[in-house]
Short mmCIF file of C-alpha atoms and ligand atoms in Angstrom, two decimals:
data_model
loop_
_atom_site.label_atom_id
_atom_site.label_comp_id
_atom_site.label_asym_id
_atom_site.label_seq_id
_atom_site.Cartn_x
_atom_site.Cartn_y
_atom_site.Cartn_z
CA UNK A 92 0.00 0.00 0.00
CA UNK A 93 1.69 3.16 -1.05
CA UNK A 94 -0.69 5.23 0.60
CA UNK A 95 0.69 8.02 3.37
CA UNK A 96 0.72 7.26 6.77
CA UNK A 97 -1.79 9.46 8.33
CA UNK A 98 -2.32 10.30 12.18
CA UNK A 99 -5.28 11.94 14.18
CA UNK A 100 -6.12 11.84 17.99
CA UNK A 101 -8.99 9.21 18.10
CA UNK A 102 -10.41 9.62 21.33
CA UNK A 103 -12.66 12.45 21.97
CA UNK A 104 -11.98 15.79 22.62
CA UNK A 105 -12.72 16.33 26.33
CA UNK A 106 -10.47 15.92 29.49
CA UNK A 107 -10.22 12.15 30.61
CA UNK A 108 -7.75 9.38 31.60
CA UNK A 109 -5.87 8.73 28.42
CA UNK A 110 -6.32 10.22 25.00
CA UNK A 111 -4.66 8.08 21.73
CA UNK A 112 -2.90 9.23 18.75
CA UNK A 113 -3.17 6.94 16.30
CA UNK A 114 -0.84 6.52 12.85
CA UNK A 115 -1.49 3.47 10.05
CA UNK A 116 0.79 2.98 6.95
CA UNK A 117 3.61 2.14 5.89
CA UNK A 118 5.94 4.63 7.93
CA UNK A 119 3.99 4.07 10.99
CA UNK A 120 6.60 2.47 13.00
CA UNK A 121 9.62 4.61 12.01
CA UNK A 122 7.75 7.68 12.47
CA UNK A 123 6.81 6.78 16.13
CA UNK A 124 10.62 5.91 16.47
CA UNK A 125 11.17 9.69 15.78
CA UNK A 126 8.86 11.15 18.74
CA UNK A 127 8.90 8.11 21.26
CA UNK A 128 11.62 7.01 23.51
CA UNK A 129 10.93 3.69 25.13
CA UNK A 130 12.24 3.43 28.75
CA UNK A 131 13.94 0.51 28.13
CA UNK A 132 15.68 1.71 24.85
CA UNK A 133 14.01 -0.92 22.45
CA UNK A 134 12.64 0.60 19.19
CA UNK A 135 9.00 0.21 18.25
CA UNK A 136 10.44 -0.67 14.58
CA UNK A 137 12.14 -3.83 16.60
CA UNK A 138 8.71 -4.88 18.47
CA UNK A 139 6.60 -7.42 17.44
CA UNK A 140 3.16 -6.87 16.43
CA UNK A 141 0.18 -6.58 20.19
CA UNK A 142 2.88 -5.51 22.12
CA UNK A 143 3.33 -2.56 24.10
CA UNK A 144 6.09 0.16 25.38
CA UNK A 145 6.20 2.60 28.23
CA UNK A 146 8.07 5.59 27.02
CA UNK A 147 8.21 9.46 26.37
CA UNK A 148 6.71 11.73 23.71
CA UNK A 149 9.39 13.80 22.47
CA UNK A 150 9.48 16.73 20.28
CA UNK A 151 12.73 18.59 18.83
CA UNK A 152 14.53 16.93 21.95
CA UNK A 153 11.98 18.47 24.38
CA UNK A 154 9.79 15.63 26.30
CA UNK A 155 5.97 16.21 26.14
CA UNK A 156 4.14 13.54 27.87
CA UNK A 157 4.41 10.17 29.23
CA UNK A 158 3.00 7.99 26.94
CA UNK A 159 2.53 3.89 26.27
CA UNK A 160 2.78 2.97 22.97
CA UNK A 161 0.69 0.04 21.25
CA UNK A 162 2.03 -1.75 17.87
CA UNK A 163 0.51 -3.81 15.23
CA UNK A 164 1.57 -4.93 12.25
CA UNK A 165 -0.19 -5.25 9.35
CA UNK A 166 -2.17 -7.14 8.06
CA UNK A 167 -3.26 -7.74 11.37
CA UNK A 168 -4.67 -4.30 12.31
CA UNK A 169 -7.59 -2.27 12.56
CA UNK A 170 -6.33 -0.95 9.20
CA UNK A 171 -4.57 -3.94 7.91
CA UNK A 172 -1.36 -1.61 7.70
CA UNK A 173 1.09 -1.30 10.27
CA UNK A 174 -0.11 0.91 13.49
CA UNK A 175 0.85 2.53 16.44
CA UNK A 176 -0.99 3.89 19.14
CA UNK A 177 -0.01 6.09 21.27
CA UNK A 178 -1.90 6.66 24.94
CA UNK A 179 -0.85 9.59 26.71
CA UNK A 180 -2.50 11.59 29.40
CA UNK A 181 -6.10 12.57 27.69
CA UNK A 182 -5.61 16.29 27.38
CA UNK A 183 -7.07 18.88 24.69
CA UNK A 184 -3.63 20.39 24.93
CA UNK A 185 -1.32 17.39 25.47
CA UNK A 186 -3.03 15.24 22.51
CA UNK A 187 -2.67 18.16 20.31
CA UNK A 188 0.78 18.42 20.98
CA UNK A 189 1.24 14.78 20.75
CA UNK A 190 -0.76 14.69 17.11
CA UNK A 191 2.06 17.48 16.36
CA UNK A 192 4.87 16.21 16.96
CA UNK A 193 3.93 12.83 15.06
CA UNK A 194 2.56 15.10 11.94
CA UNK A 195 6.02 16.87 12.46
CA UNK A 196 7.88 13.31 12.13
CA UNK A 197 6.52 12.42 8.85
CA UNK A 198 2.67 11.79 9.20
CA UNK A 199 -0.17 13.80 7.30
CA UNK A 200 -3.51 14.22 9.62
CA UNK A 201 -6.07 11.18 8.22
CA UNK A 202 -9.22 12.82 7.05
CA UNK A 203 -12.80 11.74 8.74
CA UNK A 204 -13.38 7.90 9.10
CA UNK A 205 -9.31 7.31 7.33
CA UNK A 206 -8.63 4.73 9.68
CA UNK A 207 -11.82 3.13 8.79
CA UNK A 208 -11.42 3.59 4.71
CA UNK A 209 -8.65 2.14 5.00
CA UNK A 210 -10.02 -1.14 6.43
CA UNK A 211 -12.35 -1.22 3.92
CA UNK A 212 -9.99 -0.41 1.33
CA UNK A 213 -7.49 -3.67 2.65
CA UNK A 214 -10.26 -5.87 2.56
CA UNK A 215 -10.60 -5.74 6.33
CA UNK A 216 -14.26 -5.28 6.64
CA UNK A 217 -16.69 -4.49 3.85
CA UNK A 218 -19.13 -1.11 4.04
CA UNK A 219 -21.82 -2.78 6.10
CA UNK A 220 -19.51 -3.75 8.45
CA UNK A 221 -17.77 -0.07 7.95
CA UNK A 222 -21.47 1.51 8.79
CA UNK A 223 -21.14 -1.00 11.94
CA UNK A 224 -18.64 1.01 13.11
CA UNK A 225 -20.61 4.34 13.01
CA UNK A 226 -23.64 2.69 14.76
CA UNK A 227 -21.39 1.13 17.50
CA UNK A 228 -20.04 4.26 18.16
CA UNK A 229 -23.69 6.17 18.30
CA UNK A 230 -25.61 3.32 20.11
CA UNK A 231 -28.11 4.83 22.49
CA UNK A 232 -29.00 1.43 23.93
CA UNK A 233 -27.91 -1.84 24.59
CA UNK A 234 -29.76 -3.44 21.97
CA UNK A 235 -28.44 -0.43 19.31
CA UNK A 236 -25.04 -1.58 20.34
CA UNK A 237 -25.79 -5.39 19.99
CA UNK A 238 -27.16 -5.04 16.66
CA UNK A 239 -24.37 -3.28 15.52
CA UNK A 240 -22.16 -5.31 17.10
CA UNK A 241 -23.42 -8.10 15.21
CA UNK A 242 -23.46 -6.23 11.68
CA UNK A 243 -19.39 -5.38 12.68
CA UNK A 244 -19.56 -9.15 12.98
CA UNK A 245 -20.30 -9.34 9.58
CA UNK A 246 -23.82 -10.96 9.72
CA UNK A 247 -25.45 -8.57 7.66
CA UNK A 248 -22.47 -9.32 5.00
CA UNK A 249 -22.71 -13.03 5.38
CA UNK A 250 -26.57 -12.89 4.58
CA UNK A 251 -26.06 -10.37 1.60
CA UNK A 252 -23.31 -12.59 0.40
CA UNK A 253 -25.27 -15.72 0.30
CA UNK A 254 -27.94 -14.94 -1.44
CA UNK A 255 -25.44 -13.30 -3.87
CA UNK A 256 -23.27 -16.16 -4.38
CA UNK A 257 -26.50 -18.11 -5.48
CA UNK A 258 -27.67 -16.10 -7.84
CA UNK A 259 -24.13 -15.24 -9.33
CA UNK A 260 -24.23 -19.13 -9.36
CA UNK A 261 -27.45 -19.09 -11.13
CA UNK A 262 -26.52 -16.75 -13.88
CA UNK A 263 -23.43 -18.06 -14.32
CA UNK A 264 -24.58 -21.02 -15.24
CA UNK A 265 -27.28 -19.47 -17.42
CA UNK A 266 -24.86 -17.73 -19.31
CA UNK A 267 -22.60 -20.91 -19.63
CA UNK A 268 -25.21 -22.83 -21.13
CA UNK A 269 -26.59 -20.50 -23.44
CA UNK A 270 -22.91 -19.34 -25.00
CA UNK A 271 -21.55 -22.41 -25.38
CA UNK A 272 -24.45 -24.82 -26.01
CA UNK A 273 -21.88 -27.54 -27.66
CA UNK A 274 -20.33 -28.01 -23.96
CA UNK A 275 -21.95 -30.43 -21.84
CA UNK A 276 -22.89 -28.01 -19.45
CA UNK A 277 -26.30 -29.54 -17.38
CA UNK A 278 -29.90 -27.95 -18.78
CA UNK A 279 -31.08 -24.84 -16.92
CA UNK A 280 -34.59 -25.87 -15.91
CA UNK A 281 -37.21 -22.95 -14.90
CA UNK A 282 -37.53 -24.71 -11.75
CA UNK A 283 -34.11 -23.78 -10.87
CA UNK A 284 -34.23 -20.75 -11.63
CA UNK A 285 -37.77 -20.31 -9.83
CA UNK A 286 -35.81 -22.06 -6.69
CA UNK A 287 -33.36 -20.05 -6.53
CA UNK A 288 -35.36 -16.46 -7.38
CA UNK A 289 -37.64 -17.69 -4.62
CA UNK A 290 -34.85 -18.14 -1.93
CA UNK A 291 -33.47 -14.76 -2.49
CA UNK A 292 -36.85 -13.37 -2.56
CA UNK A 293 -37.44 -14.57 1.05
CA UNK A 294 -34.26 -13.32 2.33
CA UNK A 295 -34.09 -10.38 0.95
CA UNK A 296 -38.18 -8.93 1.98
CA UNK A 297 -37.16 -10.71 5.32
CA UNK A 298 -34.28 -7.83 5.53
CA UNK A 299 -36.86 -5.14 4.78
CA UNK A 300 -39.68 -6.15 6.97
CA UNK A 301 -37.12 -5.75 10.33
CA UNK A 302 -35.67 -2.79 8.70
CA UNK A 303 -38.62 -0.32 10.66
CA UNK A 304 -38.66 -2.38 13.90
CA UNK A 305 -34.31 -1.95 13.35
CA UNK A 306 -35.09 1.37 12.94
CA UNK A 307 -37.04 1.78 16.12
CA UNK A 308 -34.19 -0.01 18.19
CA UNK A 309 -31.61 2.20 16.50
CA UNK A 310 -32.89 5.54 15.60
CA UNK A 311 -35.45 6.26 17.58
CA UNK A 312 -38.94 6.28 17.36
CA UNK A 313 -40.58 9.85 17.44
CA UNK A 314 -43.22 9.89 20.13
CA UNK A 315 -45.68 12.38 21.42
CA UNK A 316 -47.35 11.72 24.74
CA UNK A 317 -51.10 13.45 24.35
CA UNK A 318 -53.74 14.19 26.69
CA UNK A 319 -55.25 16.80 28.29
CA UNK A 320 -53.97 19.07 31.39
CA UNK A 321 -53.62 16.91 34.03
CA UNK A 322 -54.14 13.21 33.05
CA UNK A 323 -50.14 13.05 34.19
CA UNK A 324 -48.66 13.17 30.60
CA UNK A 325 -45.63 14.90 32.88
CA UNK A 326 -45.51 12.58 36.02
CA UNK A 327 -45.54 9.73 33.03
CA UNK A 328 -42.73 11.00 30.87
CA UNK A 329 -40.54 11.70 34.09
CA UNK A 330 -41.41 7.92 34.80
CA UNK A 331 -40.02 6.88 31.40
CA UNK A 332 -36.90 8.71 31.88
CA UNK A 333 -36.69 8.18 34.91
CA UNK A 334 -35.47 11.93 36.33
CA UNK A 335 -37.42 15.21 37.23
CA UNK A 336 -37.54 16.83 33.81
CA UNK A 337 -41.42 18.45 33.33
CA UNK A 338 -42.87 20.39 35.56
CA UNK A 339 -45.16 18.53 37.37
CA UNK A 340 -48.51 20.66 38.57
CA UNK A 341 -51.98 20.29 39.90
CA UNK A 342 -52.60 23.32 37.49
CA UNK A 343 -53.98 22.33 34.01
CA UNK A 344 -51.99 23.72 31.25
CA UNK A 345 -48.36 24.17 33.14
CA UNK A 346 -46.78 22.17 30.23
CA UNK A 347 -46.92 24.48 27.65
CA UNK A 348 -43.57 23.71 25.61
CA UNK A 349 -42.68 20.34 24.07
CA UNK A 350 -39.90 18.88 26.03
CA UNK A 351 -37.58 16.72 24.35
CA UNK A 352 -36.25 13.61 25.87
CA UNK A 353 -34.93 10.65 24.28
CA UNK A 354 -35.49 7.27 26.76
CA UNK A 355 -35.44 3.67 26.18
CA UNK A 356 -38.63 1.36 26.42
CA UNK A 357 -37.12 -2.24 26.56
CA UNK A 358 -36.06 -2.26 23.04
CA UNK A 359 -36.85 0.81 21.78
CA UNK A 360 -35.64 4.27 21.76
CA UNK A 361 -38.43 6.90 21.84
CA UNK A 362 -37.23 10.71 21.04
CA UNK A 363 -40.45 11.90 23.40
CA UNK A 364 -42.25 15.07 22.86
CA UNK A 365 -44.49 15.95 26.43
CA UNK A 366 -47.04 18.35 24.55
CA UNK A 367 -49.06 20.34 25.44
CA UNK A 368 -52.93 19.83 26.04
CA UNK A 369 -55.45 20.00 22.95
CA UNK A 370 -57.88 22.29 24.48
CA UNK A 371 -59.12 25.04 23.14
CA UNK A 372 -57.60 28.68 24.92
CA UNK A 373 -57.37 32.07 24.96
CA UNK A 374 -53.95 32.31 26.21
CA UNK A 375 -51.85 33.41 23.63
CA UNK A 376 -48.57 31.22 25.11
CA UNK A 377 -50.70 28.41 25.54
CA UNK A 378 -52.14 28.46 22.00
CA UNK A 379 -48.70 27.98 20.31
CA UNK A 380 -47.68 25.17 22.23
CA UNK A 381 -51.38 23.70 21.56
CA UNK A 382 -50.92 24.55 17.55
CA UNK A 383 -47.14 22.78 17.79
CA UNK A 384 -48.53 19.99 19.87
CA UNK A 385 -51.15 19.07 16.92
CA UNK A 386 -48.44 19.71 14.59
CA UNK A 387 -46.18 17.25 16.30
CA UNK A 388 -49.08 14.45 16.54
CA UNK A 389 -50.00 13.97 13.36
CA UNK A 390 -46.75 13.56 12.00
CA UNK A 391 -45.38 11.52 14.73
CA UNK A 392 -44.14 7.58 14.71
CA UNK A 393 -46.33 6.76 18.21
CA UNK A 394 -48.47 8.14 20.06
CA UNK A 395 -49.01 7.78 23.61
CA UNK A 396 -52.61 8.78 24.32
CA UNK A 397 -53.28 9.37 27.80
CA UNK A 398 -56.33 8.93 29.44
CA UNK A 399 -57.04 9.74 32.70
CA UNK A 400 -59.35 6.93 34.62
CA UNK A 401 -60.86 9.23 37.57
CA UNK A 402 -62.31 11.97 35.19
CA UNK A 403 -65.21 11.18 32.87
CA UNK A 404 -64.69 11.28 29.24
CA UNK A 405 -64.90 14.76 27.59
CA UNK A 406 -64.37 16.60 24.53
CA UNK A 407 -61.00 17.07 24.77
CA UNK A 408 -60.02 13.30 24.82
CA UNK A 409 -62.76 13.09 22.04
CA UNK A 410 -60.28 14.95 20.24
CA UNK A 411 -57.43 13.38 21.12
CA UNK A 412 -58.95 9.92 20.25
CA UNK A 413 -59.85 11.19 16.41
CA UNK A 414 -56.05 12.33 16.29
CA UNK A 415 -55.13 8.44 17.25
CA UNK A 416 -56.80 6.81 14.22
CA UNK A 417 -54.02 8.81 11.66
CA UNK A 418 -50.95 7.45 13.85
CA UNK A 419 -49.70 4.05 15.90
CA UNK A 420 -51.26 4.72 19.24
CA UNK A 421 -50.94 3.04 22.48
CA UNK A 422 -53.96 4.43 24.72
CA UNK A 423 -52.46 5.07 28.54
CA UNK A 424 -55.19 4.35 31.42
CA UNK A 425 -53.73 6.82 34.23
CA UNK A 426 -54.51 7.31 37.70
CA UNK A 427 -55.67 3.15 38.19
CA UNK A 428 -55.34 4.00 41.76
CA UNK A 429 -58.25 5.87 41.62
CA UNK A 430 -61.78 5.47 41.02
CA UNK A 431 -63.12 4.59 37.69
CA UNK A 432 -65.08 7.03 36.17
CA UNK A 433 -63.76 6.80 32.79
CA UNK A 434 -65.42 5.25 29.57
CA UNK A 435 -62.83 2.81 28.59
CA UNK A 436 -65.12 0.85 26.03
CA UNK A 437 -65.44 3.98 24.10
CA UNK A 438 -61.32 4.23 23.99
CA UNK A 439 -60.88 0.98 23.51
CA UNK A 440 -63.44 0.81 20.23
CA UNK A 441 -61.05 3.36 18.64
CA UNK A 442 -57.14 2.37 20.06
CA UNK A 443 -56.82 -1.18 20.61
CA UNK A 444 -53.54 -1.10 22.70
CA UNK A 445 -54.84 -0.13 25.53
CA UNK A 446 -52.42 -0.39 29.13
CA UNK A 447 -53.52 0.74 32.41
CA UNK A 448 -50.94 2.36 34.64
CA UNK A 449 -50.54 4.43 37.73
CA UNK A 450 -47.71 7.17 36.25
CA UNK A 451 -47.10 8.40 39.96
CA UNK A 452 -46.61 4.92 41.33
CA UNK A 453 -45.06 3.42 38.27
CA UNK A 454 -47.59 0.55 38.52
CA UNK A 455 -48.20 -0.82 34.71
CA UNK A 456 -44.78 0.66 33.35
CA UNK A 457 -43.90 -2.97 32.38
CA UNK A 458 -47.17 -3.57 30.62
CA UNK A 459 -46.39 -0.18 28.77
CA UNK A 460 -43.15 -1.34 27.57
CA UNK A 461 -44.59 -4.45 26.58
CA UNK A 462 -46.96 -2.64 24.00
CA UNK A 463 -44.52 0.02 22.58
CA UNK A 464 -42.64 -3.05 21.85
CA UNK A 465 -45.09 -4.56 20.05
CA UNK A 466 -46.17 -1.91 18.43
CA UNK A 467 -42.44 -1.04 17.30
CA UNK A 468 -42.15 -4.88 15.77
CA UNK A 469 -39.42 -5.10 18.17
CA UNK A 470 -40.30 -8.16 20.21
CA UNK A 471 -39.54 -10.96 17.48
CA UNK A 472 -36.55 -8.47 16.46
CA UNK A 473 -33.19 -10.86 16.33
CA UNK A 474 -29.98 -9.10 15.43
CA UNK A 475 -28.14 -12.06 14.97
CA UNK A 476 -29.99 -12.53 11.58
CA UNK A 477 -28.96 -9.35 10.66
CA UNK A 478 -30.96 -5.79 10.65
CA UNK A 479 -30.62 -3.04 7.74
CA UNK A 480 -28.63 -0.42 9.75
CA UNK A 481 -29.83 2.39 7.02
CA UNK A 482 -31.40 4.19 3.72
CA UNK A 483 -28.57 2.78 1.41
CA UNK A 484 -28.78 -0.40 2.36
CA UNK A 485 -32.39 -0.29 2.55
CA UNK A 486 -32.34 1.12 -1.17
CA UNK A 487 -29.77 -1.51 -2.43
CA UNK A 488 -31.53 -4.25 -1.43
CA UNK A 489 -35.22 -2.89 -2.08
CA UNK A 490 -33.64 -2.80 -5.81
CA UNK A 491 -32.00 -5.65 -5.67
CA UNK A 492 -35.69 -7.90 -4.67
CA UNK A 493 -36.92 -5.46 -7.61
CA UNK A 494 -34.64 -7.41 -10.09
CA UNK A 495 -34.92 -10.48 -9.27
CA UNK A 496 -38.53 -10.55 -8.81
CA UNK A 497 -38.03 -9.14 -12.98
CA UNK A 498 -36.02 -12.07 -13.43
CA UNK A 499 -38.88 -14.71 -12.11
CA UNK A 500 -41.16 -12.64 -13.98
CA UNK A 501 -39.88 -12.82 -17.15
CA UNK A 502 -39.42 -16.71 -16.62
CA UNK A 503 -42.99 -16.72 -16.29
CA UNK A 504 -44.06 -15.03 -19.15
CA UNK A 505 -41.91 -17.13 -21.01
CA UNK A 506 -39.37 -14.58 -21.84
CA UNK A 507 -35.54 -15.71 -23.03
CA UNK A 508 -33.27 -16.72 -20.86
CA UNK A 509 -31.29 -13.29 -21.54
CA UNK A 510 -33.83 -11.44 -20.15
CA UNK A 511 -33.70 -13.65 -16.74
CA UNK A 512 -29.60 -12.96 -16.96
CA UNK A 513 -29.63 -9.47 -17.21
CA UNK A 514 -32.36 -9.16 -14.64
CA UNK A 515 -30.21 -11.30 -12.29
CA UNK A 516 -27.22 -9.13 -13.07
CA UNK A 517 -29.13 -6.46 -11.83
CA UNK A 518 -29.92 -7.69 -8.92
CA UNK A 519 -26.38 -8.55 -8.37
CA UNK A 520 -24.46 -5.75 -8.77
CA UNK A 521 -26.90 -3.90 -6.16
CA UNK A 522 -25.64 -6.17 -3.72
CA UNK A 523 -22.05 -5.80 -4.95
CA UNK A 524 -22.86 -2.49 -3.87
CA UNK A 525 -24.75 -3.04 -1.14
CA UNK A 526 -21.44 -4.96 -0.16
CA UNK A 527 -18.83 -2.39 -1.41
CA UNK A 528 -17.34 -4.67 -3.26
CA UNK A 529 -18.70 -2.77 -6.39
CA UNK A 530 -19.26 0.24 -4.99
CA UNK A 531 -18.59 4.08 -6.86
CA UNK A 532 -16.01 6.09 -5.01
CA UNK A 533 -18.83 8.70 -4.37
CA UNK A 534 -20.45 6.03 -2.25
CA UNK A 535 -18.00 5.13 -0.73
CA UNK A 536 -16.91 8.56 0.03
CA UNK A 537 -20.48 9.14 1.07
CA UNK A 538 -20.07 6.47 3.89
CA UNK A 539 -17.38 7.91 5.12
CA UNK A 540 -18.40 11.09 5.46
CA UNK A 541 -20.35 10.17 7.75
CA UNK A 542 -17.27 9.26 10.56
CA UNK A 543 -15.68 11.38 12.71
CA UNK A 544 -12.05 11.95 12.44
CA UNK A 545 -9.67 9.55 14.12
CA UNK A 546 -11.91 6.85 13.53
P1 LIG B 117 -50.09 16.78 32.90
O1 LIG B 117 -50.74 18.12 32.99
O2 LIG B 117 -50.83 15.86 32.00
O3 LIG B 117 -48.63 16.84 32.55
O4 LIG B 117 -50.23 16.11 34.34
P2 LIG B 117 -49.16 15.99 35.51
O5 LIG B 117 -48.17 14.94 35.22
O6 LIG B 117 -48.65 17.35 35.82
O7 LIG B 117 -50.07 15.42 36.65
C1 LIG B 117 -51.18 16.13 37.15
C2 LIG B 117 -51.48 15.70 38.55
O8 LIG B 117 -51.89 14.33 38.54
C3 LIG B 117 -50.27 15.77 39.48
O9 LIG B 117 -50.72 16.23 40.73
C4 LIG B 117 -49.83 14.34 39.55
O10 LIG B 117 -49.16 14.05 40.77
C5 LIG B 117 -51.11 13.59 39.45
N1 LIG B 117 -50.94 12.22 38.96
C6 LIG B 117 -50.21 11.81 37.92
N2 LIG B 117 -50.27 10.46 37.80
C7 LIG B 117 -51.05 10.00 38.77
C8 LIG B 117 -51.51 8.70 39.18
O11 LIG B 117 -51.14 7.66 38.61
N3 LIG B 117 -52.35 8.65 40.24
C9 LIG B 117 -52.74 9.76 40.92
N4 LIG B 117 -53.56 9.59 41.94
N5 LIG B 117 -52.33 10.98 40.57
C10 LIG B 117 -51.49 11.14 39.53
#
């Protein structure tokens, strides 16, 4: 690889324990010889690949920081060139000095997500796994981090690659047979192809049914909690995220803002709006933050209704329960502690997911995570079968079940077996891209954008 060997500080920028300085290529080693001087006088160009060296950052003779040095050599590291890490005390100002005086030895600063190009570029990991890295990184849950965890595994690239190695199989063969028809290559039957179309049909629409409830678990899901003042819409979202955030009142119409709060139901991440009531008002203040709050729940992914079980049913809930036939809904049964008063048959003929709770005691907040999971697809979610992490592979494989759905087409109106092939081709080359193994550089590029420098 002839590429430069490029450096950047890839822990954050903050204040912490240690901060690293990491350079990959070809000069790696030498140019941490330049800066770093082991204690006990070994060069890093003389160490073997995992091992590690206490030493001191040095720069035109003058010592910077303490500092342990990591080295690997390729192709076994992150970038499948040679590396060196270097973890010195995690400063703003000491990193920076230590990222300068390695740029100063020979090293030119790696641009956003380098490190990670790279490994894609060496054949370390191909892009889904590359987008893996991204989503570890800005997991906001445990099962965000698990599913990408899995897709850095490369599960999402072993499924893709299956189904592509059959139908590159399959048109291979189709093309074999038709060119050279004096060969004894074996008869393409249309049940073959059928099998195989049908196969990668499954697979593939099995990918893009999880890819909303993947979406829920990784993204987010955007959710307004409705009701009117004083059915504990506030006592209920500071249960769900568990700290003091809303102003809690006995007076209706305190919550005039939307708050945003992002918490975790089991599974899923909701980005949570607390809104304010639907009533109509003369207050001026209150009137925007009613106008948003409609705004906000018609366009929303869930809705949590709530309902509040010691008041009778009025106009206001009315309201609220016409909103809750445009959107998912869960309908929230508050104040269980207290007496019923509440028409629940009428709610429940309009939202079936109904769950009762007590927001002030928490009572019910594990039936309530029980529905948003359902209602989120999450519960029969498995990340080990691999999840769509986003809109490009989404679109890539949406095409790709496009094509090959041509292909079977075209073998059943009795089309030439050219027609199948270059439907199949199709089909294959969106995973290729999918993949990255076919892939334009302004893909590619595209991807990586997306990273942060240093990583
Ligand atoms: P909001 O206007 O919808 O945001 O309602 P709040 O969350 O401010 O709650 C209004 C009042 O109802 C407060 O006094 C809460 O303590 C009370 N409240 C909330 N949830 C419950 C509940 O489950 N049971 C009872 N008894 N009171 C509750």
């Amino acid at each position: 690889m002839s590429e430069k060997t490029v450096a950047a500080i890839s822990t954050a920028q903050g204040e912490g324990g240690i901060g690293v300085i990491r350079i990959s290529g070809d000069d790696a080693l030498e140019i941490a010889d330049r800066i770093f001087k082991n204690v006990n006088g070994r060069k890093i160009t003389e160490m073997k690949g995992y091992t590690a060296a206490f030493g001191k950052i040095c720069n035109n003779g003058e010592e910077i920081d303490e500092a342990v040095a990591l080295v690997f050599r390729a192709p076994n590291s992150y970038t499948g060139e040679d590396v060196v890490e270097l973890s010195c005390h995690g400063g703003v100002f000491i990193t920076k000095q230590v990222l300068r005086a390695v740029l100063s030895a020979g090293a030119v600063p790696a641009q956003a997500g380098e490190f990670t190009k790279r490994a894609f570029l060496n054949g370390k990991i191909d892009l889904t796994e590359a987008e893996a890295v991204i989503d570890i990184i800005s997991a906001k849950s445990t099962s965000a981090a698990r599913a990408a965890l899995f897709a850095k595994e490369g599960v999402l690239r072993k499924k893709i690659n299956s189904v592509k190695d059959d139908l590159l199989s399959l048109a291979a063969h189709l093309s074999a047979w038709a060119d050279y028809p004096e060969e004894d290559i074996a008869e393409v039957t249309d049940d073959m192809i059928f099998d195989t179309c049908n196969k990668a049909i499954t697979a593939l629409e099995k990918l893009l049914s999880n890819y909303d409830s993947g979406q829920a678990v990784k993204q987010g899901i955007d959710t307004v909690i409705a009701g009117k003042p004083n059915v504990g819409k506030s006592t209920l979202m500071n249960l769900l995220s568990g700290c003091e955030r809303s102003i809690v009142t006995d007076i209706p119409g305190t919550t005039r803002d939307i708050v945003e709060d992002t918490v975790v139901v089991g599974d899923v991440i909701l980005r949570l709006s607390d809104t304010a009531g639907l009533r109509e008002t003369d207050d001026t203040v209150e009137k925007i933050g009613v106008d948003r709050a409609r705004k906000r729940l018609e366009e929303c992914g869930l809705l949590l209704a709530v309902f509040d079980n010691s008041r009778e049913l009025d106009s206001e809930d009315i309201e609220l329960l016409k909103s809750a036939k445009n959107v998912p809904a869960v309908a929230i049964i508050n104040k269980t502690d207290l007496k019923q008063k509440l028409d629940i048959n009428y709610i429940s003929n309009i939202i079936s997911n109904i769950v009762y709770i007590a927001a002030k005691s928490g009572e019910g907040h594990e039936e309530l995570v029980k529905a948003v999971e359902k209602i989120a697809g999450t519960e029969n979610l498995n990340p080990s079968e691999g999840i769509l992490s986003n809109e490009r592979q989404r679109l890539a494989v949406s095409n790709a079940l496009s094509s090959i759905k041509e292909a079977r087409d075209a073998l059943s109106l009795g089309m030439t077996f050219d027609a199948v092939t270059v439907s199949l081709e199709d089909a294959i080359s969106q995973l290729l891209e999918l993949t990255g193994e076919k892939a334009s550089d302004e893909i590619i590029d595209r991807v990586f954008h997306n990273f942060c420098v240093g990583k």
